[in-house]
Coordinates of C-alpha atoms in Angstrom, one line a residue:
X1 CA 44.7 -30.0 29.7
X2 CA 46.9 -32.4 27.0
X3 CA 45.6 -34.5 25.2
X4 CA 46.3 -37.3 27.1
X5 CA 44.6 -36.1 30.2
X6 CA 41.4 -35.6 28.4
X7 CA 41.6 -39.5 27.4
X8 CA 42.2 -40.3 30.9
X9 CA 39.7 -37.6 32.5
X10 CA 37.1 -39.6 29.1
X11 CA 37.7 -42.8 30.7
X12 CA 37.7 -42.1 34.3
X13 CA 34.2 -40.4 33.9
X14 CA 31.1 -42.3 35.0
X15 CA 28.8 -43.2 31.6
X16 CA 25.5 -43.1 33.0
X17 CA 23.2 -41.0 35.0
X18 CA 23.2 -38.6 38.3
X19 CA 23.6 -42.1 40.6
X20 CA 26.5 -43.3 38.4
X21 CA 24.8 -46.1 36.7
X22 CA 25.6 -47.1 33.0
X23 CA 22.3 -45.9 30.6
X24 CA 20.8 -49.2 28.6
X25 CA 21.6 -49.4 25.4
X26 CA 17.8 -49.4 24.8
X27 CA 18.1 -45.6 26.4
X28 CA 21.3 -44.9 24.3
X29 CA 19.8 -46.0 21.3
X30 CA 16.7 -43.8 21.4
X31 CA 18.7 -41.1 22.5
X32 CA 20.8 -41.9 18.7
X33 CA 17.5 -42.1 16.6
X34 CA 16.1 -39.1 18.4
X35 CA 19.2 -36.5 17.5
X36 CA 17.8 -33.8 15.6
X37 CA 21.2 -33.7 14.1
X38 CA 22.1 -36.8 11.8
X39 CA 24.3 -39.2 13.0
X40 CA 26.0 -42.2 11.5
X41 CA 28.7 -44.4 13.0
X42 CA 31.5 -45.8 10.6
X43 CA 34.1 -49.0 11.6
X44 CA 37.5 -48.9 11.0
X45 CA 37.6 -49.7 7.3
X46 CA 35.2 -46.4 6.5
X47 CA 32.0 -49.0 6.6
X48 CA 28.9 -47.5 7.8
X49 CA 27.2 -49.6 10.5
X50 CA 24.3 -47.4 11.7
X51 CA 22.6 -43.9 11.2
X52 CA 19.6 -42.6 12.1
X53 CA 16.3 -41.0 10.6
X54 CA 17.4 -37.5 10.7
X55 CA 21.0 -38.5 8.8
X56 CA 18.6 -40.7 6.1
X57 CA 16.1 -38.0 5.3
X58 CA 19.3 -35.3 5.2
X59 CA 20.3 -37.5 2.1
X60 CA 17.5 -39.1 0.8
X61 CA 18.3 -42.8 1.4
X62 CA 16.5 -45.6 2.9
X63 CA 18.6 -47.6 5.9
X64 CA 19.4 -50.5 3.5
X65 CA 20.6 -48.4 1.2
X66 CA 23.2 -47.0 3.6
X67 CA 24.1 -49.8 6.0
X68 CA 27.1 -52.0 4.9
X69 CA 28.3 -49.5 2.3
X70 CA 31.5 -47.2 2.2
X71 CA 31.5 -43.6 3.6
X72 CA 32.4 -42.2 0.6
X73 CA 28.7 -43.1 -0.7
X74 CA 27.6 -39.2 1.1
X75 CA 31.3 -37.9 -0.4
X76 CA 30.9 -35.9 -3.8
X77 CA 32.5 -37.6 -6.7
X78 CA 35.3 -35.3 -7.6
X79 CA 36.3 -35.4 -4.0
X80 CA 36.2 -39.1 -2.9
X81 CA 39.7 -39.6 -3.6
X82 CA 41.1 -36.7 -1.4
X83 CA 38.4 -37.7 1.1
X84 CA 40.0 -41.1 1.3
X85 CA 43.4 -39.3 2.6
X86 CA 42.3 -37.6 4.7
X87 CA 40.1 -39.9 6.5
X88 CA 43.3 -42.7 6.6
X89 CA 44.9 -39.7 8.1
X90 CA 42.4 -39.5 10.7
X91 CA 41.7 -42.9 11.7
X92 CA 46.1 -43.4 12.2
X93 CA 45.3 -40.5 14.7
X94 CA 41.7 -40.0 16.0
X95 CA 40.8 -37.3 18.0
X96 CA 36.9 -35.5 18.6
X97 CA 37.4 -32.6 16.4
X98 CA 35.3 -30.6 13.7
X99 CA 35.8 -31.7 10.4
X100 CA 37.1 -29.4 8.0
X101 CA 37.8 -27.0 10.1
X102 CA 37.9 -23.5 7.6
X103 CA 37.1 -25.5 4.7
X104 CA 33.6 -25.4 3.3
X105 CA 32.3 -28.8 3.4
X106 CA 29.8 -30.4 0.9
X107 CA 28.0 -33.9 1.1
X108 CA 26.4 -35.7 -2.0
X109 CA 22.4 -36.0 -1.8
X110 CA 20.9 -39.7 -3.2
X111 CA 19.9 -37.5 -5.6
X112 CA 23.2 -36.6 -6.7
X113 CA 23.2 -33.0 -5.7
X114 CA 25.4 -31.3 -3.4
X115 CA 24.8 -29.1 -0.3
X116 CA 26.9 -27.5 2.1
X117 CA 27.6 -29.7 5.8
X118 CA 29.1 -29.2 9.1
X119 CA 30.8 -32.2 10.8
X120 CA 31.7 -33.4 13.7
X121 CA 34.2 -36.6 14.6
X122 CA 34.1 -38.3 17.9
X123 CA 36.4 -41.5 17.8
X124 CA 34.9 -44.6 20.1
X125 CA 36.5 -48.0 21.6
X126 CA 33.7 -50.2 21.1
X127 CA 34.0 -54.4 21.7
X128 CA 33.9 -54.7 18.0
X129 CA 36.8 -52.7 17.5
X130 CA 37.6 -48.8 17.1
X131 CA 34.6 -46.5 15.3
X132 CA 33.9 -43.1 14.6
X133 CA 30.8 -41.3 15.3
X134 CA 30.0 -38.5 12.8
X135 CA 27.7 -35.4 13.6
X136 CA 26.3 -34.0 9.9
X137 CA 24.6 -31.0 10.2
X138 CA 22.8 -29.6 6.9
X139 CA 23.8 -25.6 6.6
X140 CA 21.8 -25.0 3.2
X141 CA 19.5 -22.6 5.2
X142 CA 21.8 -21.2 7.2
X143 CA 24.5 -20.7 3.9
X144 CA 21.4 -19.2 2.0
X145 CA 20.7 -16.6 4.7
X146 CA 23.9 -15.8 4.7
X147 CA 24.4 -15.3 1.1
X148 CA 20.9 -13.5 1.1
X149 CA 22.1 -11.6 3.8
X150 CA 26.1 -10.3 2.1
X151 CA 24.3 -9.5 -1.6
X152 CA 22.0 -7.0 0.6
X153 CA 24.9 -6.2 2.9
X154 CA 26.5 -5.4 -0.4
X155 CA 24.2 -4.2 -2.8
X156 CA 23.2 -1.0 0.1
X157 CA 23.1 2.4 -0.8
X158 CA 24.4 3.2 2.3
X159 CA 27.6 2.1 4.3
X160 CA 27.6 -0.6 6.2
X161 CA 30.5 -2.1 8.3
X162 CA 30.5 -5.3 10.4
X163 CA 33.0 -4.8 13.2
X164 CA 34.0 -7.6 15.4
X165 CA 34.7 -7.7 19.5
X166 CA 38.2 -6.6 18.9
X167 CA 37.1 -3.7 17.1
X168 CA 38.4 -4.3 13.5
X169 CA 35.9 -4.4 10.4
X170 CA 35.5 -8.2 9.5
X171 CA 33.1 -7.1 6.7
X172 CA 32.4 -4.3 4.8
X173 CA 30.8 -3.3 1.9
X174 CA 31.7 -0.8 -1.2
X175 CA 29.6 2.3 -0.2
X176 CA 31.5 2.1 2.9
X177 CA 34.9 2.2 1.2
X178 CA 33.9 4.6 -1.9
X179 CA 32.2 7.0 0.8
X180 CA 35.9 7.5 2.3
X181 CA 37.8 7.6 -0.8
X182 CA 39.2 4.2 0.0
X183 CA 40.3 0.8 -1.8
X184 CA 39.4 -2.0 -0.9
X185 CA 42.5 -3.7 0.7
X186 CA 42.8 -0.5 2.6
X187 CA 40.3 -1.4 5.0
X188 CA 40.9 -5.3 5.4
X189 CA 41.3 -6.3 9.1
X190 CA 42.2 -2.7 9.8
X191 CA 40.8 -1.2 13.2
X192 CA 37.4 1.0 12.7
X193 CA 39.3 3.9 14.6
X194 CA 40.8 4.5 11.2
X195 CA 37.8 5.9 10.0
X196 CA 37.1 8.3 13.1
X197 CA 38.8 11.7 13.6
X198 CA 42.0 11.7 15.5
X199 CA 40.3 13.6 18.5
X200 CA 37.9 11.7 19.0
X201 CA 39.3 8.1 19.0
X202 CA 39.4 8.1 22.9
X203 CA 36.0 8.9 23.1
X204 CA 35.3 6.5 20.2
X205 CA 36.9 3.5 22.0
X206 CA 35.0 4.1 25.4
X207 CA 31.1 4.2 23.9
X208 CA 32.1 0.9 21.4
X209 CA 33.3 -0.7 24.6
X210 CA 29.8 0.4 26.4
X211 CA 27.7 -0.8 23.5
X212 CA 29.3 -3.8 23.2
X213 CA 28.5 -4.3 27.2
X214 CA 25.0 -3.5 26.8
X215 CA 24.6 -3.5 22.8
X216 CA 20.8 -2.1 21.5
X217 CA 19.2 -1.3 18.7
X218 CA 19.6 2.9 18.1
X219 CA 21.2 5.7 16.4
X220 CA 24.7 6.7 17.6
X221 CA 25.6 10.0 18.8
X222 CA 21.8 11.8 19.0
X223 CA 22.0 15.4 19.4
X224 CA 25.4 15.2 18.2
X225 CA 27.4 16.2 15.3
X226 CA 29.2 13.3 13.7
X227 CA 32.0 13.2 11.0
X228 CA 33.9 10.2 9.8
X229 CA 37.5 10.5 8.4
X230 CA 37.8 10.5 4.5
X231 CA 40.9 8.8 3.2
X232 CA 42.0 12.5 1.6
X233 CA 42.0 13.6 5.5
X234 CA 38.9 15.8 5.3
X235 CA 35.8 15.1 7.7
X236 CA 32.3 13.7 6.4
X237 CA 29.0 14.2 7.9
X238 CA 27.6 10.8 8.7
X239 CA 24.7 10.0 10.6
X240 CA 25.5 6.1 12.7
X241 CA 23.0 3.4 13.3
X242 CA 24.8 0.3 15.7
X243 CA 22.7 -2.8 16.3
X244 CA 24.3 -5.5 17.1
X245 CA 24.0 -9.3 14.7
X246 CA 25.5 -12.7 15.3
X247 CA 27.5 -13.4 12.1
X248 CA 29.2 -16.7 11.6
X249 CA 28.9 -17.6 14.6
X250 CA 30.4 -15.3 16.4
X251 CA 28.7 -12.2 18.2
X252 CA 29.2 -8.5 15.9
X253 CA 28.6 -5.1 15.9
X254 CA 26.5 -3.5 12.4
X255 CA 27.1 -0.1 11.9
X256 CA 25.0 1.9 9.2
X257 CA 26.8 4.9 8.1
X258 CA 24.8 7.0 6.1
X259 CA 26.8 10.4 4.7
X260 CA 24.3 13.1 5.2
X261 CA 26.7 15.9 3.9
X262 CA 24.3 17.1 0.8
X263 CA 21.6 17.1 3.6
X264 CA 23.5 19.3 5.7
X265 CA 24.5 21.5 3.5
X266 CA 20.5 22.0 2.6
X267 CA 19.8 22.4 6.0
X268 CA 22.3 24.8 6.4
X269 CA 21.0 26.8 3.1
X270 CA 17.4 26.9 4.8
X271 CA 18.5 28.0 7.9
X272 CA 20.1 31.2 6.0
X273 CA 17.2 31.5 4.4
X274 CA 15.0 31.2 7.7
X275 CA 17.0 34.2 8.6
X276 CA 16.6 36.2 6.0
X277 CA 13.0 35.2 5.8
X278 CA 13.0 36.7 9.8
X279 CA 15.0 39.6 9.4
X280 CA 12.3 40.4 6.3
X281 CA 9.6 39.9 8.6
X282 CA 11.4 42.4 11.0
X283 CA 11.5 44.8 8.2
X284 CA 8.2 44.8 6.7
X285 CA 7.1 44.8 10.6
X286 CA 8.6 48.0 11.4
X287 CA 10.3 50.0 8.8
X288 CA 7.5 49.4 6.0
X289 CA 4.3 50.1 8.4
X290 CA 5.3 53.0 9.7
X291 CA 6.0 55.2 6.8
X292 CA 2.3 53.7 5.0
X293 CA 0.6 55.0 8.4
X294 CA 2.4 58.1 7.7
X295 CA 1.5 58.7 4.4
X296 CA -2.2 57.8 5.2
X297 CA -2.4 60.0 8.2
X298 CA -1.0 63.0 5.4
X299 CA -3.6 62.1 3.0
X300 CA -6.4 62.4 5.8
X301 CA -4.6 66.2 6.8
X302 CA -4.5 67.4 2.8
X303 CA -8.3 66.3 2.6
X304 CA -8.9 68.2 6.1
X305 CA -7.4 71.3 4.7
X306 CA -9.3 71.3 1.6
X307 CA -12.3 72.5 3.0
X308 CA -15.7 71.8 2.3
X309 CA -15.7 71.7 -1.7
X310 CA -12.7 70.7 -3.0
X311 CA -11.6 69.6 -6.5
X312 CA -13.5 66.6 -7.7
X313 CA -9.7 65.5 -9.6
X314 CA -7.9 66.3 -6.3
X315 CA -10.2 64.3 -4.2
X316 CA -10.1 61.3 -6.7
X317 CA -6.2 61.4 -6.4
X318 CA -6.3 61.2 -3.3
X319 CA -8.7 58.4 -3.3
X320 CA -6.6 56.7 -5.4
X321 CA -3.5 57.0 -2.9
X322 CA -5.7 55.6 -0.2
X323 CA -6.6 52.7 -2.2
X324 CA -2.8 52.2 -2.9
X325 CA -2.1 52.9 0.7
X326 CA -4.2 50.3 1.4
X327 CA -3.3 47.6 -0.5
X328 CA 0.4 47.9 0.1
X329 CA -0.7 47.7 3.7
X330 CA -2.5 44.6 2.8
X331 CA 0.5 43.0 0.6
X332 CA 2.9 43.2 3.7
X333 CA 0.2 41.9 6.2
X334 CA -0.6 39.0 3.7
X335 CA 3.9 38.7 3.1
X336 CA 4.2 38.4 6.7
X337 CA 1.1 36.0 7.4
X338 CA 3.3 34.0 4.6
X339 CA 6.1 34.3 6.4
X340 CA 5.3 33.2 9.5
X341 CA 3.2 29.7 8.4
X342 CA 5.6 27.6 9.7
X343 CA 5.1 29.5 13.1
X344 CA 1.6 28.6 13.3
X345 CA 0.6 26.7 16.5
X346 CA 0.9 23.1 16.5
X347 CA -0.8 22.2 19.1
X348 CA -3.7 19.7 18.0
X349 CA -7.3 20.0 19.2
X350 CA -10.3 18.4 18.5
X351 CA -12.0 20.1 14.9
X352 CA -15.6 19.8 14.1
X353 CA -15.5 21.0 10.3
X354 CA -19.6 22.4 10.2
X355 CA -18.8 24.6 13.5
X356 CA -15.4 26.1 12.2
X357 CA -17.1 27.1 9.1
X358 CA -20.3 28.5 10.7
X359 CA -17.7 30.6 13.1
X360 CA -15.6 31.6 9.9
X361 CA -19.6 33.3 8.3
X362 CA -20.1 34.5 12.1
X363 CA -16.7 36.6 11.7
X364 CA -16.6 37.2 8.1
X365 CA -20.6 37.4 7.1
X366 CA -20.8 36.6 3.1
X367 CA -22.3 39.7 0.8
X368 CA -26.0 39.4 0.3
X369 CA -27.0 37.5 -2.3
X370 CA -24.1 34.6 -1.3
X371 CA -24.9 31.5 0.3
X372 CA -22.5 28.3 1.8
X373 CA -24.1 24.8 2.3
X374 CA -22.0 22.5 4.0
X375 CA -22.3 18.5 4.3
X376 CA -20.1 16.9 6.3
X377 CA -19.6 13.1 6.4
X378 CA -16.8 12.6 8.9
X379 CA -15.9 12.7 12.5
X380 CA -14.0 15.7 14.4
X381 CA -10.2 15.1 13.9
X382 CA -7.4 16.3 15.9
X383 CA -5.4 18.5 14.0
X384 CA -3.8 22.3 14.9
X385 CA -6.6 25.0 14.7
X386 CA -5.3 28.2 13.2
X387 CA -4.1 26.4 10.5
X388 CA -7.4 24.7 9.2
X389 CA -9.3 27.6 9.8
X390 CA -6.8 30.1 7.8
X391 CA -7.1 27.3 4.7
X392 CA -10.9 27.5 5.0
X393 CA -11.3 31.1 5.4
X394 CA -8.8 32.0 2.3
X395 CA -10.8 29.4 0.0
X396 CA -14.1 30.9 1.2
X397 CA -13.0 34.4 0.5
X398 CA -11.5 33.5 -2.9
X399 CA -14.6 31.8 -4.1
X400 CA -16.5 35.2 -3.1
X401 CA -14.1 37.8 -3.9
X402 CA -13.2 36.5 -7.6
X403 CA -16.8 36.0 -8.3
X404 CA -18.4 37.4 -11.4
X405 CA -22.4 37.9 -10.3
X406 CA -23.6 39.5 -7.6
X407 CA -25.2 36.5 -6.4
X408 CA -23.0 33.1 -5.8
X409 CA -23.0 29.6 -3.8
X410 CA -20.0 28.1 -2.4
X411 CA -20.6 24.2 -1.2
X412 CA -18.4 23.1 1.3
X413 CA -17.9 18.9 1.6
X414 CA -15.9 17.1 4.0
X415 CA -15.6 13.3 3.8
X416 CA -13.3 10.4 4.6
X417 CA -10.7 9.5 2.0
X418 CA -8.4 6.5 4.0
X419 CA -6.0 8.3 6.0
X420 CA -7.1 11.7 5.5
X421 CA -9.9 14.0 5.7
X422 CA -11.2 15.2 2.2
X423 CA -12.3 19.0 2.0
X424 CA -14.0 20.1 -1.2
X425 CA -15.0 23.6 -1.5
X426 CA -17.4 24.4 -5.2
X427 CA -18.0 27.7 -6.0
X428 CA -20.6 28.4 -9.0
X429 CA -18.3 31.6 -10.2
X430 CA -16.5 32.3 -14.1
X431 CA -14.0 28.7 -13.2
X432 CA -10.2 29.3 -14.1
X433 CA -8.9 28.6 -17.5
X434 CA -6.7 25.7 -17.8
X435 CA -3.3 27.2 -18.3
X436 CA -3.7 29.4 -15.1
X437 CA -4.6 26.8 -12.7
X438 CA -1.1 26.3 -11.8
X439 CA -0.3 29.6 -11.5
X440 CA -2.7 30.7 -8.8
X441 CA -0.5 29.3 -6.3
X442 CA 2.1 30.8 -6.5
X443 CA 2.8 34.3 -4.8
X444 CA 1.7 37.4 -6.8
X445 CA 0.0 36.0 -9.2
X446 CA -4.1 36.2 -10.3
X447 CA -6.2 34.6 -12.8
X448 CA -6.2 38.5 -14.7
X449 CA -5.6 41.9 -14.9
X450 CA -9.3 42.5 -15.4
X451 CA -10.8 42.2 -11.9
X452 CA -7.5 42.9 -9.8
X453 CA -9.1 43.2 -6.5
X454 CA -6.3 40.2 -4.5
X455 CA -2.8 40.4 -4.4
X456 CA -1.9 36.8 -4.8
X457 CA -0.8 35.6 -2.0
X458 CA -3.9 33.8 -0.2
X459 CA -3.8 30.9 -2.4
X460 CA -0.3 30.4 -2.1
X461 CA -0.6 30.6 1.8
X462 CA -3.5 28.3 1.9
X463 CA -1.6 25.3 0.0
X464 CA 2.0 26.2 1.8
X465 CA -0.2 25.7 5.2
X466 CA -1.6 22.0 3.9
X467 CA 1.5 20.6 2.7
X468 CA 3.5 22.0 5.4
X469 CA 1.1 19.6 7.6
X470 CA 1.1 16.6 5.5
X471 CA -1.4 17.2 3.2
X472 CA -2.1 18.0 -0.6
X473 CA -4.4 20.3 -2.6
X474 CA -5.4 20.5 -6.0
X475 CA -7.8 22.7 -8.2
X476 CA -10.5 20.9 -10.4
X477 CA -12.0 23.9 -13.3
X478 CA -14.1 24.7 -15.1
X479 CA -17.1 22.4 -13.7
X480 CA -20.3 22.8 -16.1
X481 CA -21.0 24.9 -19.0
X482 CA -17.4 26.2 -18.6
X483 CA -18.0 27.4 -15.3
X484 CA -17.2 27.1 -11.5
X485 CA -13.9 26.0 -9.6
X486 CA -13.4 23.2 -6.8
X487 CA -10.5 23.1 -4.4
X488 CA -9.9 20.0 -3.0
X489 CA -7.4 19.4 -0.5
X490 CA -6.6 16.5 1.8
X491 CA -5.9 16.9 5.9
X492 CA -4.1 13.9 7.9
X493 CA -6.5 12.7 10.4
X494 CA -3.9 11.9 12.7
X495 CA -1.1 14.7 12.8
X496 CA 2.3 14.1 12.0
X497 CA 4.6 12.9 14.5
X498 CA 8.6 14.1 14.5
X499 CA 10.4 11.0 16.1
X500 CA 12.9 11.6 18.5
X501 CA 14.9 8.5 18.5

């Protein structure tokens, strides 16, 4: 439609309601006070001769201080002068239009500050001659957010790309750009394709054009491996979030590009070492077992065929190679108990700590002279079984085993500590000497060479097993008179979740 037409079509339309009759001007006039947005009309020689509330709080003036007085009042002063050309130019020629179209526009405050506006101009034919109405909006808020929003957009320590509906990046930040080994000006109004493998760019264009149809919130490309071009031609890991934002007005598609390449190269490290862990566990299983069977079944057949009286030296070598026998045996069950942690069953069940202990003494009965009291403050949780119980068992056998009296107490103390279950276990035994604490966890190693009777390795297993579910443990020794040891470790209440999404 020309521009004429639309005068025409303007004047030919009814001014008024559904039944075609002309509104009051008391209705009009309410209608102008009540805007939200502020209004102000201006006569032909750039006079204001009305405004309303919202306009006169937006700048801070009483009506009397507005009425009668020239437009360029609300103009900043450095700009009055080109505002006066270009309002000339508009009255010789008025037309409803934004003003200042891809300019940004700034009023003047009674205050004498100045913030940013949007306006819109709708020329009028009224009896007292031709006037403009003006539509001011104030877009400090919205400029803020926006400003807000591009030094986060910026400052991200991921990628982050703001592609618009014809699929080219209208905003991007420098992660983005330094992740693919490209300059700025590279990227500017360029199509995102350019940053997606060759082979899949077909693909590429068909799931954008879906999203776009039906955009949500969510990760892009789940289950799938996803690369994005590098500038040098190679192919980068990324992991792709697409949501979708409205930015300047105009509807826009964020996409969070993360480079997970040092990631996937750990992931790909533990998987070897998974493997190697497994074809270990295969070993010691098979080839390792076997020959120790063997070697104790030939001990057994020597003593056999020694008769009734044989050499007190010969039969205390060969007590010593059964002892040796049997804690080899031992190392490799404990090695492959180690190894296979992150096997244990996950599935959750309801724990009540006083009855798994009481089972654990039913199974393993303590040495007479031993005794375990157990207080427990807390509620049965839901956590995996086998795991629990292998932490308390190894912690109750330590505080036996390494004991140095014949007679011992272990206390055993469970209590609520926020999110997690606390579990204390106190032994009354010779404590651990400061610069060792550290070292019982590990594999192999004991608090001495004195009293060798472990092999290392239940410790270790025990706090592998609680931080493998989300927990922590820590060792508090010597207690009094430079004796006894706690362990202390903290179990989730609720057990961690993996999301899928």
């Amino acid at each position: 439609m020309s521009d004429l037409d639309q005068k025409r079509d303007d004047r030919e339309r009814p001014q008024g309601g559904a039944d075609g009759q002309t509104l009051p001007l008391s209705v009009l006039g309410q209608a102008f006070e009540a805007a939200p947005n502020g209004l102000l009309v201006v006569d032909a020689g750039a006079t204001i001769v009305a405004t309303n509330s919202a306009l006169l709080r937006m700048f801070g003036y009483e009506s009397a201080e507005v009425i009668g007085k020239p437009l360029e009042l609300l103009v900043p002063i450095g700009l009055r002068d080109v505002h006066r050309g270009l309002r000339n130019a508009f009255l010789s020629a008025p037309e409803r239009r934004a003003m200042g179209s891809g300019r940004e526009l700034h009023a003047r405050h009674g205050s004498g500050r100045e913030f940013p506006v949007e306006i819109g101009l709708n020329p009028m034919t009224t009896p007292q001659g031709p006037m403009v109405l003006a539509s001011v909006v104030d877009t400090s808020e919205r400029r803020s957010l926006e400003t807000a929003f591009g030094r986060v957009f910026e400052s991200a320590t991921h990628g982050m790309v703001l592609v618009d509906t014809d699929g080219r990046m209208a905003f991007f930040n420098k992660r983005l750009a330094s992740m693919l080994g490209y300059a700025h000006a590279d990227l500017v109004g360029q199509r995102l394709e350019i940053l997606v493998p060759e082979r899949y760019r077909a693909q590429h264009e068909a799931l954008m054009r879906k999203f776009r149809e039906a955009p949500t919130t969510r990760s892009m490309g789940v289950g799938r491996d996803l690369t994005a071009l590098h500038a040098s031609g190679a192919e980068l890991p990324v992991e792709i979030g697409l949501s979708e934002v409205i930015w300047q007005d105009q509807p826009m598609t964020l996409a969070t590009v993360i480079d997970i390449s040092v990631r996937r190269r750990i992931e790909m490290e533990l998987k070897q070492a998974n493997e190697n862990l497994r074809e270990f566990t295969h070993v010691a299983s098979h080839d390792l077992k076997s020959p120790l069977r063997g070697i104790a079944d030939l001990v057994a057949w020597v003593r056999e065929d020694l008769g009734e009286n044989p050499k007190p030296e010969v039969v205390r070598n060969l007590e010593r190679i059964t002892d040796r026998v049997t804690r080899l045996e031992r190392l490799i069950t404990d090695l492959l108990r180690y190894a296979r942690s992150e096997q244990m069953d996950a599935e959750c069940t309801l724990i009540d700590f006083r009855a798994m202990v009481q089972d654990i003494l039913r199974v393993d009965p303590l040495p007479s002279g031993f005794c375990v009291n157990i207080t427990v403050e807390v509620e049965s949780i839901s956590a995996p079984w086998t795991p629990v119980e292998t932490v308390l068992r190894n912690l109750i056998a330590n505080a036996v085993k390494h004991h140095d009296r014949p007679t011992g107490r272990v206390d055993v103390e469970v209590c609520s500590d926020g999110g997690y279950c606390r579990v204390s276990l106190t032994d009354d035994g010779p404590g651990i000497p400061e610069h060792a604490q550290q070292r019982v966890f590990r594999l192999f190693q004991t608090v001495g060479a004195a009293k060798r009777v472990g092999l290392g390795l239940g410790l270790a297993l025990t706090k592998r097993l609680v931080e493998m579910h989300g927990g922590r443990m820590d060792l508090l020794s010597p207690l009094l008179d430079g004796r006894g040891s706690s362990f202390r470790f903290w179990w989730p209440k609720n057990p961690r979740r993996l999301s899928n999404d």
